[in-house]
CSV table of C-alpha atoms in Angstrom, one decimal:
chain,number,residue,atom,x,y,z
A,1,UNK,CA,0.9,58.5,-25.9
A,2,UNK,CA,2.9,55.6,-26.9
A,3,UNK,CA,6.4,54.1,-26.0
A,4,UNK,CA,8.4,56.4,-28.2
A,5,UNK,CA,6.8,59.5,-26.8
A,6,UNK,CA,8.3,58.7,-23.4
A,7,UNK,CA,11.6,57.6,-24.7
A,8,UNK,CA,13.3,60.9,-23.6
A,9,UNK,CA,11.3,61.3,-20.3
A,10,UNK,CA,13.5,61.6,-17.4
A,11,UNK,CA,13.4,58.2,-15.8
A,12,UNK,CA,15.9,56.8,-13.0
A,13,UNK,CA,17.4,53.0,-13.4
A,14,UNK,CA,16.9,52.5,-9.9
A,15,UNK,CA,13.3,52.8,-10.2
A,16,UNK,CA,13.3,50.0,-12.9
A,17,UNK,CA,15.5,47.3,-10.8
A,18,UNK,CA,14.4,43.7,-10.5
A,19,UNK,CA,14.2,43.0,-6.8
A,20,UNK,CA,15.5,39.7,-7.3
A,21,UNK,CA,18.8,40.1,-9.4
A,22,UNK,CA,19.3,43.8,-8.4
A,23,UNK,CA,19.8,44.7,-12.2
A,24,UNK,CA,17.6,46.7,-14.8
A,25,UNK,CA,14.6,44.6,-15.8
A,26,UNK,CA,15.3,42.5,-19.1
A,27,UNK,CA,12.5,40.9,-20.5
A,28,UNK,CA,10.0,41.9,-17.9
A,29,UNK,CA,7.0,40.2,-16.7
A,30,UNK,CA,4.1,41.6,-14.3
A,31,UNK,CA,2.1,39.5,-12.2
A,32,UNK,CA,-1.7,39.6,-11.0
A,33,UNK,CA,-0.5,41.8,-8.1
A,34,UNK,CA,1.3,44.2,-10.1
A,35,UNK,CA,5.0,43.4,-9.5
A,36,UNK,CA,7.6,43.3,-12.4
A,37,UNK,CA,10.4,41.1,-12.4
A,38,UNK,CA,12.8,39.5,-15.2
A,39,UNK,CA,11.0,36.6,-16.6
A,40,UNK,CA,13.9,34.2,-15.9
A,41,UNK,CA,14.3,35.8,-12.3
A,42,UNK,CA,10.5,35.0,-11.8
A,43,UNK,CA,10.7,31.6,-13.2
A,44,UNK,CA,13.4,30.6,-11.1
A,45,UNK,CA,11.6,31.9,-7.9
A,46,UNK,CA,8.2,30.0,-8.8
A,47,UNK,CA,10.2,27.0,-9.2
A,48,UNK,CA,10.7,26.9,-5.4
A,49,UNK,CA,7.4,28.8,-4.4
A,50,UNK,CA,4.4,29.8,-6.4
A,51,UNK,CA,4.2,33.0,-4.5
A,52,UNK,CA,5.1,36.8,-5.7
A,53,UNK,CA,8.6,37.6,-4.0
A,54,UNK,CA,7.6,40.9,-2.9
A,55,UNK,CA,3.8,40.6,-1.3
A,56,UNK,CA,3.6,36.9,-1.2
A,57,UNK,CA,0.6,36.7,-3.0
A,58,UNK,CA,-0.3,33.0,-4.2
A,59,UNK,CA,0.5,33.1,-8.0
A,60,UNK,CA,-1.6,30.3,-9.7
A,61,UNK,CA,0.0,30.6,-13.3
A,62,UNK,CA,2.6,28.1,-14.1
A,63,UNK,CA,6.3,29.3,-14.5
A,64,UNK,CA,6.4,28.0,-18.0
A,65,UNK,CA,3.5,30.2,-18.9
A,66,UNK,CA,5.1,33.4,-18.2
A,67,UNK,CA,4.7,36.2,-20.9
A,68,UNK,CA,7.1,39.0,-21.4
A,69,UNK,CA,5.5,42.6,-21.4
A,70,UNK,CA,6.6,43.8,-25.0
A,71,UNK,CA,5.8,47.3,-24.3
A,72,UNK,CA,7.3,47.6,-21.3
A,73,UNK,CA,10.4,46.1,-22.5
A,74,UNK,CA,10.4,48.4,-25.5
A,75,UNK,CA,10.1,51.3,-22.9
A,76,UNK,CA,13.3,50.1,-21.0
A,77,UNK,CA,15.4,49.5,-24.4
A,78,UNK,CA,14.4,53.2,-25.4
A,79,UNK,CA,15.3,55.0,-22.0
A,80,UNK,CA,18.4,52.8,-20.8
A,81,UNK,CA,19.8,51.4,-24.3
A,82,UNK,CA,23.4,51.0,-23.0
A,83,UNK,CA,22.4,49.1,-19.7
A,84,UNK,CA,19.8,47.1,-21.3
A,85,UNK,CA,22.2,46.2,-24.2
A,86,UNK,CA,24.7,44.9,-21.6
A,87,UNK,CA,21.9,42.8,-19.8
A,88,UNK,CA,21.0,41.1,-23.2
A,89,UNK,CA,24.6,40.3,-23.8
A,90,UNK,CA,24.9,38.6,-20.1
A,91,UNK,CA,21.8,36.7,-20.6
A,92,UNK,CA,22.9,35.4,-23.9
A,93,UNK,CA,26.3,34.4,-22.5
A,94,UNK,CA,24.8,32.5,-19.6
A,95,UNK,CA,22.2,30.9,-21.9
A,96,UNK,CA,25.2,29.6,-24.4
A,97,UNK,CA,27.3,28.4,-21.6
A,98,UNK,CA,24.2,26.2,-20.3
A,99,UNK,CA,23.1,25.0,-23.7
A,100,UNK,CA,24.4,21.4,-24.6
A,101,UNK,CA,24.5,20.5,-28.1
A,102,UNK,CA,22.2,18.2,-29.7
A,103,UNK,CA,24.7,15.7,-30.5
A,104,UNK,CA,26.2,15.6,-26.8
A,105,UNK,CA,22.5,15.1,-25.6
A,106,UNK,CA,21.8,12.2,-28.0
A,107,UNK,CA,25.1,10.8,-27.1
A,108,UNK,CA,24.7,11.0,-23.3
A,109,UNK,CA,21.1,9.2,-23.9
A,110,UNK,CA,22.3,6.4,-26.1
A,111,UNK,CA,25.2,5.8,-23.7
A,112,UNK,CA,28.0,6.8,-26.1
A,113,UNK,CA,29.5,9.2,-23.9
A,114,UNK,CA,32.1,7.7,-21.8
A,115,UNK,CA,31.5,9.8,-18.7
A,116,UNK,CA,27.8,11.1,-18.7
A,117,UNK,CA,26.6,13.7,-16.3
A,118,UNK,CA,23.3,12.9,-14.8
A,119,UNK,CA,21.1,15.1,-12.2
A,120,UNK,CA,20.1,12.6,-9.5
A,121,UNK,CA,17.7,12.1,-6.8
A,122,UNK,CA,18.5,10.4,-3.5
A,123,UNK,CA,15.7,8.2,-2.7
A,124,UNK,CA,15.5,4.4,-2.8
A,125,UNK,CA,17.1,1.8,-4.7
A,126,UNK,CA,15.6,1.1,-8.3
A,127,UNK,CA,16.6,-1.7,-10.8
A,128,UNK,CA,16.2,-1.8,-14.6
A,129,UNK,CA,12.8,-2.4,-15.7
A,130,UNK,CA,11.3,-1.4,-12.6
A,131,UNK,CA,8.8,1.2,-12.4
A,132,UNK,CA,8.2,3.7,-9.9
A,133,UNK,CA,5.5,6.5,-9.0
A,134,UNK,CA,6.9,9.7,-7.7
A,135,UNK,CA,5.1,12.9,-5.9
A,136,UNK,CA,7.8,15.5,-6.7
A,137,UNK,CA,7.2,18.4,-3.9
A,138,UNK,CA,10.7,19.3,-2.9
A,139,UNK,CA,12.0,22.3,-4.6
A,140,UNK,CA,15.2,21.2,-5.5
A,141,UNK,CA,13.9,18.1,-7.3
A,142,UNK,CA,11.0,20.1,-9.1
A,143,UNK,CA,13.8,22.1,-10.6
A,144,UNK,CA,15.3,18.8,-11.7
A,145,UNK,CA,12.2,17.5,-13.2
A,146,UNK,CA,11.7,20.6,-15.2
A,147,UNK,CA,15.0,20.4,-16.6
A,148,UNK,CA,14.6,16.9,-17.5
A,149,UNK,CA,11.2,17.3,-19.3
A,150,UNK,CA,13.1,19.9,-21.1
A,151,UNK,CA,15.8,17.5,-22.0
A,152,UNK,CA,16.3,13.9,-22.4
A,153,UNK,CA,13.9,13.2,-19.6
A,154,UNK,CA,16.4,10.9,-17.7
A,155,UNK,CA,18.0,11.2,-14.4
A,156,UNK,CA,19.9,9.2,-11.9
A,157,UNK,CA,18.3,7.5,-8.8
A,158,UNK,CA,20.3,7.0,-5.8
A,159,UNK,CA,19.7,5.0,-2.8
A,160,UNK,CA,21.5,5.7,0.8
A,161,UNK,CA,24.0,3.6,2.4
A,162,UNK,CA,25.8,3.5,5.6
A,163,UNK,CA,24.7,4.9,8.9
A,164,UNK,CA,25.6,8.3,8.0
A,165,UNK,CA,22.9,8.1,5.2
A,166,UNK,CA,25.4,9.2,2.3
A,167,UNK,CA,24.3,8.7,-1.1
A,168,UNK,CA,25.3,5.1,-2.7
A,169,UNK,CA,27.9,4.8,-5.2
A,170,UNK,CA,25.8,3.0,-7.5
A,171,UNK,CA,22.5,3.8,-9.1
A,172,UNK,CA,20.2,3.4,-11.9
A,173,UNK,CA,19.2,5.8,-14.6
A,174,UNK,CA,15.4,6.2,-14.9
A,175,UNK,CA,13.5,7.6,-17.6
A,176,UNK,CA,10.0,9.8,-17.1
A,177,UNK,CA,7.6,7.9,-18.7
A,178,UNK,CA,4.5,10.0,-17.9
A,179,UNK,CA,4.4,13.3,-15.8
A,180,UNK,CA,1.4,15.2,-15.0
A,181,UNK,CA,1.9,18.7,-13.4
A,182,UNK,CA,0.2,19.7,-10.3
A,183,UNK,CA,-0.8,23.1,-8.6
A,184,UNK,CA,2.2,24.8,-7.0
A,185,UNK,CA,4.7,23.5,-9.4
A,186,UNK,CA,4.6,19.9,-7.9
A,187,UNK,CA,4.7,17.0,-10.4
A,188,UNK,CA,3.2,13.3,-10.3
A,189,UNK,CA,5.2,11.1,-12.6
A,190,UNK,CA,5.9,7.5,-13.2
A,191,UNK,CA,9.7,6.7,-13.9
A,192,UNK,CA,11.1,3.4,-15.1
A,193,UNK,CA,14.6,2.3,-14.7
A,194,UNK,CA,17.0,1.8,-17.6
A,195,UNK,CA,20.5,1.4,-17.0
A,196,UNK,CA,22.9,1.0,-14.1
A,197,UNK,CA,26.0,3.3,-13.3
A,198,UNK,CA,28.9,3.8,-11.0
A,199,UNK,CA,29.2,7.5,-9.6
A,200,UNK,CA,32.9,8.7,-10.5
A,201,UNK,CA,32.4,12.2,-9.2
A,202,UNK,CA,29.5,14.2,-7.7
A,203,UNK,CA,28.8,17.7,-6.7
A,204,UNK,CA,25.9,20.1,-5.8
A,205,UNK,CA,24.0,22.2,-8.2
A,206,UNK,CA,21.0,24.3,-7.2
A,207,UNK,CA,20.6,22.1,-4.1
A,208,UNK,CA,20.4,18.7,-5.8
A,209,UNK,CA,23.2,16.2,-6.6
A,210,UNK,CA,24.8,16.0,-10.3
A,211,UNK,CA,27.1,12.9,-10.8
A,212,UNK,CA,29.5,12.1,-13.5
A,213,UNK,CA,28.8,8.1,-14.1
A,214,UNK,CA,30.1,5.4,-16.0
A,215,UNK,CA,27.8,2.9,-17.3
A,216,UNK,CA,27.9,-0.8,-16.0
A,217,UNK,CA,27.7,-3.8,-18.5
A,218,UNK,CA,25.5,-6.2,-16.5
A,219,UNK,CA,27.3,-9.3,-18.3
A,220,UNK,CA,30.6,-8.2,-17.8
A,221,UNK,CA,32.9,-7.7,-14.7
A,222,UNK,CA,34.1,-3.9,-13.8
A,223,UNK,CA,37.7,-4.6,-13.2
A,224,UNK,CA,40.1,-4.7,-10.3
A,225,UNK,CA,39.5,-1.0,-9.2
A,226,UNK,CA,36.0,-1.8,-8.4
A,227,UNK,CA,37.1,-3.9,-5.4
A,228,UNK,CA,39.2,-1.3,-3.7
A,229,UNK,CA,42.3,-1.9,-5.5
A,230,UNK,CA,42.3,-6.0,-5.1
A,231,UNK,CA,41.8,-8.4,-7.7
A,232,UNK,CA,38.3,-9.9,-7.8
A,233,UNK,CA,38.1,-13.5,-7.8
A,234,UNK,CA,38.0,-15.4,-11.3
A,235,UNK,CA,34.7,-15.9,-13.1
A,236,UNK,CA,33.9,-19.5,-14.0
A,237,UNK,CA,31.4,-19.1,-17.3
A,238,UNK,CA,30.1,-22.6,-17.1
A,239,UNK,CA,29.3,-22.2,-13.8
A,240,UNK,CA,27.9,-18.7,-14.1
A,241,UNK,CA,25.8,-20.1,-17.0
A,242,UNK,CA,24.5,-23.0,-15.3
A,243,UNK,CA,23.0,-21.0,-12.2
A,244,UNK,CA,21.5,-18.7,-14.6
A,245,UNK,CA,19.6,-21.4,-16.4
A,246,UNK,CA,18.6,-22.5,-12.8
A,247,UNK,CA,16.8,-19.4,-12.1
A,248,UNK,CA,14.1,-20.0,-14.5
A,249,UNK,CA,12.7,-23.3,-12.5
A,250,UNK,CA,13.2,-21.2,-9.1
A,251,UNK,CA,11.3,-18.8,-10.6
A,252,UNK,CA,8.3,-20.9,-11.5
A,253,UNK,CA,8.3,-22.4,-8.1
A,254,UNK,CA,8.3,-19.1,-6.5
A,255,UNK,CA,5.3,-17.8,-8.8
A,256,UNK,CA,3.3,-20.9,-7.8
A,257,UNK,CA,4.0,-20.3,-3.9
A,258,UNK,CA,3.0,-16.5,-4.4
A,259,UNK,CA,-0.1,-17.4,-6.0
A,260,UNK,CA,-1.0,-20.6,-3.8
A,261,UNK,CA,-0.2,-18.7,-0.4
A,262,UNK,CA,-1.9,-15.4,-1.4
A,263,UNK,CA,0.9,-13.2,-0.8
A,264,UNK,CA,-0.5,-10.5,-3.5
A,265,UNK,CA,-1.1,-7.2,-1.7
A,266,UNK,CA,-3.3,-5.9,-4.6
A,267,UNK,CA,-5.6,-7.9,-7.1
A,268,UNK,CA,-3.3,-9.0,-10.0
A,269,UNK,CA,-0.1,-7.5,-8.8
A,270,UNK,CA,1.8,-10.5,-10.0
A,271,UNK,CA,0.2,-10.2,-13.4
A,272,UNK,CA,1.1,-6.4,-13.8
A,273,UNK,CA,4.6,-6.8,-12.6
A,274,UNK,CA,5.2,-9.4,-15.4
A,275,UNK,CA,3.7,-7.0,-17.6
A,276,UNK,CA,6.2,-4.4,-16.7
A,277,UNK,CA,9.4,-6.3,-16.6
A,278,UNK,CA,8.5,-8.1,-19.8
A,279,UNK,CA,10.0,-11.4,-20.5
A,280,UNK,CA,12.5,-13.0,-18.8
A,281,UNK,CA,16.2,-12.4,-20.6
A,282,UNK,CA,17.9,-15.6,-21.7
A,283,UNK,CA,20.4,-17.4,-19.8
A,284,UNK,CA,22.9,-16.6,-22.0
A,285,UNK,CA,22.7,-13.1,-20.6
A,286,UNK,CA,23.1,-14.2,-17.0
A,287,UNK,CA,23.6,-10.6,-15.6
A,288,UNK,CA,20.6,-9.1,-17.1
A,289,UNK,CA,18.5,-12.4,-16.1
A,290,UNK,CA,19.7,-11.8,-12.6
A,291,UNK,CA,18.5,-8.3,-12.2
A,292,UNK,CA,15.4,-9.4,-14.0
A,293,UNK,CA,15.0,-11.8,-11.1
A,294,UNK,CA,15.9,-9.4,-8.4
A,295,UNK,CA,13.2,-7.0,-9.7
A,296,UNK,CA,10.6,-9.6,-9.8
A,297,UNK,CA,11.1,-10.7,-6.1
A,298,UNK,CA,11.8,-7.2,-5.0
A,299,UNK,CA,9.0,-5.3,-6.8
A,300,UNK,CA,7.6,-2.0,-5.9
A,301,UNK,CA,5.3,-1.9,-3.9
A,302,UNK,CA,7.1,-4.5,-2.1
A,303,UNK,CA,5.3,-8.4,-1.7
A,304,UNK,CA,7.1,-8.7,1.4
A,305,UNK,CA,8.3,-12.2,0.7
A,306,UNK,CA,12.0,-11.9,0.0
A,307,UNK,CA,14.9,-10.1,1.7
A,308,UNK,CA,16.0,-6.7,0.1
A,309,UNK,CA,18.7,-7.5,-2.4
A,310,UNK,CA,18.5,-4.4,-4.6
A,311,UNK,CA,21.5,-2.5,-3.1
A,312,UNK,CA,23.6,-5.5,-3.6
A,313,UNK,CA,22.6,-6.3,-6.8
A,314,UNK,CA,23.7,-2.4,-8.0
A,315,UNK,CA,26.9,-3.0,-6.1
A,316,UNK,CA,28.0,-6.5,-7.4
A,317,UNK,CA,31.2,-6.0,-9.2
A,318,UNK,CA,30.8,-8.9,-11.6
A,319,UNK,CA,28.5,-11.1,-13.5
A,320,UNK,CA,28.8,-14.2,-11.3
A,321,UNK,CA,28.4,-12.3,-8.0
A,322,UNK,CA,25.1,-10.9,-9.4
A,323,UNK,CA,23.6,-14.4,-10.2
A,324,UNK,CA,24.9,-15.6,-6.9
A,325,UNK,CA,22.7,-12.6,-5.3
A,326,UNK,CA,19.6,-13.3,-7.2
A,327,UNK,CA,19.8,-17.0,-6.5
A,328,UNK,CA,20.4,-16.9,-2.7
A,329,UNK,CA,17.5,-14.2,-2.6
A,330,UNK,CA,14.8,-16.2,-4.5
A,331,UNK,CA,15.8,-19.3,-2.3
A,332,UNK,CA,15.2,-17.3,0.6
A,333,UNK,CA,12.3,-16.4,-0.5
A,334,UNK,CA,10.9,-20.0,-1.1
A,335,UNK,CA,12.2,-21.0,2.4
A,336,UNK,CA,10.1,-18.3,3.9
A,337,UNK,CA,7.0,-19.3,1.7
A,338,UNK,CA,6.9,-23.0,2.1
A,339,UNK,CA,5.2,-24.5,5.2
A,340,UNK,CA,7.3,-25.9,8.1
A,341,UNK,CA,5.8,-27.9,10.8
A,342,UNK,CA,7.0,-25.1,13.2
A,343,UNK,CA,5.1,-22.3,11.4
A,344,UNK,CA,1.9,-24.8,10.9
A,345,UNK,CA,1.6,-25.4,14.7
A,346,UNK,CA,2.0,-21.7,15.2
A,347,UNK,CA,-0.5,-20.6,12.5
A,348,UNK,CA,-2.9,-23.3,14.1
A,349,UNK,CA,-2.4,-21.8,17.6
A,350,UNK,CA,-3.0,-18.3,16.4
A,351,UNK,CA,-6.2,-19.3,14.7
A,352,UNK,CA,-7.5,-21.0,17.8
A,353,UNK,CA,-6.6,-17.9,20.0
A,354,UNK,CA,-8.3,-15.6,17.4
A,355,UNK,CA,-11.5,-18.0,17.6
A,356,UNK,CA,-11.6,-17.4,21.4
A,357,UNK,CA,-11.0,-13.9,21.5
A,358,UNK,CA,-13.8,-13.8,18.8
A,359,UNK,CA,-16.3,-15.7,21.2
A,360,UNK,CA,-15.4,-13.7,24.1
A,361,UNK,CA,-16.1,-10.4,22.3
A,362,UNK,CA,-19.5,-11.6,20.9
A,363,UNK,CA,-20.8,-12.7,24.2
A,364,UNK,CA,-19.1,-10.4,26.4
A,365,UNK,CA,-22.7,-8.9,27.5
A,366,UNK,CA,-23.6,-12.5,28.4
A,367,UNK,CA,-20.5,-12.9,30.6
A,368,UNK,CA,-21.4,-9.4,32.5
A,369,UNK,CA,-25.1,-10.4,32.6
A,370,UNK,CA,-24.0,-13.8,34.2
A,371,UNK,CA,-21.6,-12.4,36.5
A,372,UNK,CA,-23.9,-9.7,37.9
A,373,UNK,CA,-27.0,-12.3,38.4
A,374,UNK,CA,-24.5,-14.7,40.4
A,375,UNK,CA,-23.6,-11.5,42.6
A,376,UNK,CA,-27.1,-10.1,43.2
A,377,UNK,CA,-28.9,-13.6,43.3
A,378,UNK,CA,-26.6,-16.2,44.6
A,379,UNK,CA,-29.7,-18.8,45.0
A,380,UNK,CA,-31.1,-17.7,41.5
A,381,UNK,CA,-29.6,-20.8,39.5
A,382,UNK,CA,-28.1,-23.7,41.1
A,383,UNK,CA,-25.0,-22.9,39.0
A,384,UNK,CA,-21.6,-22.0,40.1
A,385,UNK,CA,-20.8,-18.5,40.6
A,386,UNK,CA,-18.0,-18.7,37.7
A,387,UNK,CA,-18.9,-15.9,35.5
A,388,UNK,CA,-17.4,-18.0,32.5
A,389,UNK,CA,-19.4,-21.2,33.2
A,390,UNK,CA,-22.5,-19.2,33.3
A,391,UNK,CA,-22.0,-17.6,30.1
A,392,UNK,CA,-21.3,-20.8,28.6
A,393,UNK,CA,-24.4,-22.4,29.8
A,394,UNK,CA,-26.6,-19.3,28.6
A,395,UNK,CA,-25.1,-19.7,25.3
A,396,UNK,CA,-27.2,-21.7,22.7
A,397,UNK,CA,-25.3,-24.5,21.2
A,398,UNK,CA,-24.1,-23.8,17.7
């Protein structure tokens, strides 16, 4: 007996409701545990938890590989034509409302849209050209990642600011360059920073933050409204270009000290960093060059030789301020890495203390033996009872 043969069997609509949306099943799909849901409802559920919503059985299938039960769908449409038609109309309206035209998507990706809208993650500050590896396991960010993979593969990265840990008003657009799906709807991916933006407006959608942003030109100022309504100080082009030109020599000295003092935390860390950042921008693009220098001295993972200047770089209101922050940051790093008399004496004292502790640890059994002999046999040796002197006498000369 086929689907058409049971088209007029007395079936009740309540028996074929989706337990997630409480409506008639539309494009039903059936799990391995035997429960049926609307395919869109189950997809949204699996993005948060890879379990059946009814019996909590683990579902190993990925939510983007679900298939519609064709025969079941035809059975529902034959028995409930009016209700099924209404469900189809509702779903098509939702789809058309959420669909973005290709022209608008391209414009947003190329920065042609004046106030673009970005889904954002509130994690840490990232600068243009910096690469960051992320393990996405939170349900809200898994949903954001899925939507990005289906679209432009770009989203916003914001840090937290202030004691209230509220999202910062400046951030960076990042692009997903590599993404590996993991069991349970998780992702392991690599992102790279692209453009700096300022948050114009923000609201929550599906538990993650969406922001209307305007793009920041790194080599220009952003106007008096960026300084809380007060006019920013005038920019001296000659001073800006001179400071930008001096950054190159500072970077050469900084690189030499990192290699000489062995500050790399991983083998070839600096070489890989230069590969990711690319060549230094010309001094005629001072804002872009300052961002490059900031990304160099504050890499991911950190070298630990420079103060954290990435939030200040993102919040800078003009090109001169960006160059000044980068210059001050790399000079502070040079002062930290250059040897001084105090640091040399301190380092020498720490080294001698380490040698003494190492000696005592290696020959502790001799010290204990000498102390025991001195207590048990006072006349065993014509030596003082001092355990340390006895141990030193028993240790063969090096």
